[in-house]
Short mmCIF file of C-alpha atoms in Angstrom, two decimals:
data_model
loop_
_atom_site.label_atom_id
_atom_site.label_comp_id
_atom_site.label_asym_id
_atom_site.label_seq_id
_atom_site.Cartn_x
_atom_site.Cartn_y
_atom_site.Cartn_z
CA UNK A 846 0.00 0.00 0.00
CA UNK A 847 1.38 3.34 -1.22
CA UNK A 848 1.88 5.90 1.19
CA UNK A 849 1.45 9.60 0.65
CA UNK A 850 4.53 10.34 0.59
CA UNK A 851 5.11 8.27 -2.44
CA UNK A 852 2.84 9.87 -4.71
CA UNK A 853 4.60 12.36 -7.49
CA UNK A 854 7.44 10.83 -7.26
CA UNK A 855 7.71 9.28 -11.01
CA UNK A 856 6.97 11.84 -12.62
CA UNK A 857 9.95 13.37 -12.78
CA UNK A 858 11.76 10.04 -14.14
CA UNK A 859 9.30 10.33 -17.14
CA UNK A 860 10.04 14.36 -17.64
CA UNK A 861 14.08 13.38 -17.81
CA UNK A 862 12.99 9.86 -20.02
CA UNK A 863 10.79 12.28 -22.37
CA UNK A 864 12.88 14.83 -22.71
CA UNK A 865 15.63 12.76 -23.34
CA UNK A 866 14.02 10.99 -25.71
CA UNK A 867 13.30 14.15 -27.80
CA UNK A 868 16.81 15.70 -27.42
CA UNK A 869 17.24 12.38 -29.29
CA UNK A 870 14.81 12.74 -31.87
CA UNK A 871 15.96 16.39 -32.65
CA UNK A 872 19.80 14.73 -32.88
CA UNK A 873 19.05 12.58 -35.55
CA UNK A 874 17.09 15.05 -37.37
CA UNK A 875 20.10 17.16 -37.58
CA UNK A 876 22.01 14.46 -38.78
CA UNK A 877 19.72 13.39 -41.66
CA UNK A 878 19.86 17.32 -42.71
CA UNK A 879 23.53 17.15 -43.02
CA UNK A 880 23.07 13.79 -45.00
CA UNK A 881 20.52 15.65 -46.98
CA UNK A 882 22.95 18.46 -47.36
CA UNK A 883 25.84 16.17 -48.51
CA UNK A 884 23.71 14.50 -50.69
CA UNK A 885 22.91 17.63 -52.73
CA UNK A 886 26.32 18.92 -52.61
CA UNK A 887 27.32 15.54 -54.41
CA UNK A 888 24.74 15.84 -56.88
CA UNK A 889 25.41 18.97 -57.91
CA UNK A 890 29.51 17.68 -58.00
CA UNK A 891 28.28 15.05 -60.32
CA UNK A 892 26.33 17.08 -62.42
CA UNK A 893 28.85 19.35 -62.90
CA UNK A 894 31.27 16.87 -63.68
CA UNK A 895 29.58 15.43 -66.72
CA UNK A 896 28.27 18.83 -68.12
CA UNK A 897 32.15 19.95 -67.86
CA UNK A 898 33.41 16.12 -70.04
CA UNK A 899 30.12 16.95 -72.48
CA UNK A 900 31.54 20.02 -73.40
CA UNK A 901 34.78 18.92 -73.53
CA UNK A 902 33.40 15.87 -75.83
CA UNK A 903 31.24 18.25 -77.98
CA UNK A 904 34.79 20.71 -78.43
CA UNK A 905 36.51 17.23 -79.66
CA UNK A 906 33.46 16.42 -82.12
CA UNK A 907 34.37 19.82 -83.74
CA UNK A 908 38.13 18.85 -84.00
CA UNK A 909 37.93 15.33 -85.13
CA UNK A 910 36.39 17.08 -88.59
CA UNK A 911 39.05 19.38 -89.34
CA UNK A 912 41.93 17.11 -87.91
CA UNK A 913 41.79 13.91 -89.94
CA UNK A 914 45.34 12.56 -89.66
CA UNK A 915 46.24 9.06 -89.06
CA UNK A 916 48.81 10.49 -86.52
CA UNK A 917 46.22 12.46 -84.56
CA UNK A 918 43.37 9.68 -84.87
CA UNK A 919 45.89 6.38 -83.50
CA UNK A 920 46.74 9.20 -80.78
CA UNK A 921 43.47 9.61 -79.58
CA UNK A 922 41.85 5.87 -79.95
CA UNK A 923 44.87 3.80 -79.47
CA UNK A 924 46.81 5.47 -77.42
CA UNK A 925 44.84 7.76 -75.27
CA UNK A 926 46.78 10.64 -75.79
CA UNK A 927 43.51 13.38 -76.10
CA UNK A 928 44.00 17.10 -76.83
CA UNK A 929 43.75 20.07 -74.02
CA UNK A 930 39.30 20.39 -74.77
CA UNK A 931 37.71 22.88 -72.50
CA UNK A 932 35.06 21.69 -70.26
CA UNK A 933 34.95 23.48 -67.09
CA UNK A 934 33.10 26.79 -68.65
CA UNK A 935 30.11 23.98 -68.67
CA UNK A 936 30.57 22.66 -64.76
CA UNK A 937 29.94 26.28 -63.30
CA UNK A 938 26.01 26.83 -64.42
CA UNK A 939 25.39 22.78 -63.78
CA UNK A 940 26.59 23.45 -60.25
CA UNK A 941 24.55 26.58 -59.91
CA UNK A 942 21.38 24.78 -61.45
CA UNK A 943 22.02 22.64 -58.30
CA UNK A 944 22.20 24.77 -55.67
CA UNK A 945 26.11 24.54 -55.68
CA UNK A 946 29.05 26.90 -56.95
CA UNK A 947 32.10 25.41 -57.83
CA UNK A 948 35.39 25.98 -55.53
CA UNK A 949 37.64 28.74 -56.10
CA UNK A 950 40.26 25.84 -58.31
CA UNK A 951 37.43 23.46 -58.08
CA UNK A 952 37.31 21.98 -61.63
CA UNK A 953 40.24 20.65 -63.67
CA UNK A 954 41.38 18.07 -66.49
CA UNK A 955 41.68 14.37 -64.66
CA UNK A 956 44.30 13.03 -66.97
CA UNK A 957 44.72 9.85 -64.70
CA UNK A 958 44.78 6.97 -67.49
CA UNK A 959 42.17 9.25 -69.43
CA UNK A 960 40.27 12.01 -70.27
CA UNK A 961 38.08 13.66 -67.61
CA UNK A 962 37.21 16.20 -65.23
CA UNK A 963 37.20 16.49 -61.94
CA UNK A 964 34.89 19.09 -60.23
CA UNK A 965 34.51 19.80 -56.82
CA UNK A 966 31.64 21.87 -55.42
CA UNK A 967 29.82 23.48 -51.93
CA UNK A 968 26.28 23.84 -51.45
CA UNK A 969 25.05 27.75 -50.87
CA UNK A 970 23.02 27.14 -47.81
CA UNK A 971 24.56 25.59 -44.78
CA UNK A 972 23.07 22.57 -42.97
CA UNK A 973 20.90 24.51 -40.73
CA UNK A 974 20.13 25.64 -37.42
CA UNK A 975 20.03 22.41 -35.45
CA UNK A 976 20.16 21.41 -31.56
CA UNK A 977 24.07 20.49 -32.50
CA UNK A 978 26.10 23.45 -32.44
CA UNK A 979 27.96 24.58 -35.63
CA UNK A 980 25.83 23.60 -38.23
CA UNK A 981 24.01 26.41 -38.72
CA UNK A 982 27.13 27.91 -41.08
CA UNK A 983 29.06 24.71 -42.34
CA UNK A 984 27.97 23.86 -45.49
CA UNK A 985 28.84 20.84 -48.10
CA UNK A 986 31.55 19.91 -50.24
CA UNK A 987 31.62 17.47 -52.29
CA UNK A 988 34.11 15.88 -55.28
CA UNK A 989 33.11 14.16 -58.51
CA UNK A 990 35.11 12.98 -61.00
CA UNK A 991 33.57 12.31 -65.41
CA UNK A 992 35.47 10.24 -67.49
CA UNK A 993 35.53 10.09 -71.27
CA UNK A 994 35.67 6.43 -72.15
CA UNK A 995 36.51 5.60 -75.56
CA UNK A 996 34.11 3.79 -77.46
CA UNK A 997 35.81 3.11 -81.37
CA UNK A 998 39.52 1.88 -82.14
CA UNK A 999 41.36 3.32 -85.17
CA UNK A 1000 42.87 1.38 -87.74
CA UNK A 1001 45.41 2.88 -90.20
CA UNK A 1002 45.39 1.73 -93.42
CA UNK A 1003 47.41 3.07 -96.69
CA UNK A 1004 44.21 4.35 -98.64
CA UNK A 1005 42.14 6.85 -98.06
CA UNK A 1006 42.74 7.46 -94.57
CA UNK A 1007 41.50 4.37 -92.39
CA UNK A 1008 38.70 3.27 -90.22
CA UNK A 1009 37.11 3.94 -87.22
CA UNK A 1010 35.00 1.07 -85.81
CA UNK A 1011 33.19 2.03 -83.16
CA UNK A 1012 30.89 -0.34 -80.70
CA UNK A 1013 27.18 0.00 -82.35
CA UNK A 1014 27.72 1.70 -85.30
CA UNK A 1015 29.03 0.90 -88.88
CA UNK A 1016 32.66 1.36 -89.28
CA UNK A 1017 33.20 4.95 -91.02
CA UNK A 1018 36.17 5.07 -93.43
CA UNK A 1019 37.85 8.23 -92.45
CA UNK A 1020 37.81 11.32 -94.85
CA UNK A 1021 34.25 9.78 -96.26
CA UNK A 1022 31.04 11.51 -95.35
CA UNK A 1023 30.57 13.14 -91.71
CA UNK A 1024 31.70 11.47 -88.42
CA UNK A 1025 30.16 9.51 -86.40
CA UNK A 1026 28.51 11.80 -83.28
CA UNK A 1027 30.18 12.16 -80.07
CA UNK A 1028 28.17 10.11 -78.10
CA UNK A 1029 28.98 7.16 -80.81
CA UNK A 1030 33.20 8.07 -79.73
CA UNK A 1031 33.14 8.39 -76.53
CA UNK A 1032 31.02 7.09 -73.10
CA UNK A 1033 30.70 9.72 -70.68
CA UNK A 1034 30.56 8.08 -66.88
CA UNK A 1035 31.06 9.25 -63.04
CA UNK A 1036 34.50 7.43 -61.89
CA UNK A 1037 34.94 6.11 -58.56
CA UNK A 1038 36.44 8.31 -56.21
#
């Protein structure tokens, strides 16, 4: 039998239990809006990244017409030797479409193995004002990386130029009619960082 002095006395065990549980809830909010945060930055890095190797893929396109030497075409297919074509001018709206600007430096050629860019950006609003401290002005960054993936091989041959056989398409004897479209020469896809 409960006396009187008993009574009352939980209910301050399920204030601390409540509250604590809600300081809780309120924790992993603010952790899921960072995630969210993150996850934007990186899609507007990724975005950016494959505007800046489209560009740079469309510039080639252009080239490839008025550059038909046997030299210049093994260089490119066979040996992976590719020019100095301009993409970042393409990764600074892309980013900004997203809700990102690219870092002061924040997009250059990736010319490890290959021909790519490599574009890292920060999100324009910070995390948020959240019950951890410091997030209300830290914002994302985040680092993507598009690769141009060859898709033909060239092969030299004494008369008129050679051919370029690429996967999917009908081999085009070089010199004869247009060339085949930039999407038919080269992949464009998000490397692993």
């Amino acid at each position: 039998m409960r006396t009187s002095r008993e009574r009352g006395q939980v209910a301050p065990a399920y204030v601390v239990v409540v509250a604590s549980l809600l300081f809780l809830a309120l924790a992993f909010f603010a952790v899921g809006q960072a995630g969210a945060t993150r996850n934007g930055a990186q899609t507007g890095a990724d975005a950016a990244a494959l505007a800046a190797a489209k560009q740079s893929r469309d510039q080639f396109e252009l080239e490839l017409s008025a550059n038909l030497d046997p030299e210049y075409l093994t260089a490119i297919f066979d040996l992976g030797q590719f020019g100095s074509f301009r993409g970042c001018e393409a990764a600074y709206p892309m980013a900004e479409r997203n809700d990102t600007v690219v870092t002061p430096g924040g997009c250059s050629p990736a010319y490890n193995g290959g021909w790519g860019f490599t574009v890292e950006v920060e999100t324009r609003k910070p995390v948020g004002d959240t019950v951890l401290p410091g997030t209300e002005t830290k914002k994302a960054t985040a680092e993507a990386t598009a690769a141009l993936i060859p898709r033909c091989r060239y092969e030299p041959v004494p008369e008129p130029l050679g051919t370029l056989t690429c996967e999917g398409t009908v081999p085009w004897l070089v010199g004869e009619g247009p060339p085949p479209d930039g999407p038919d020469l080269f992949d464009i896809r998000l490397a692993e960082n």
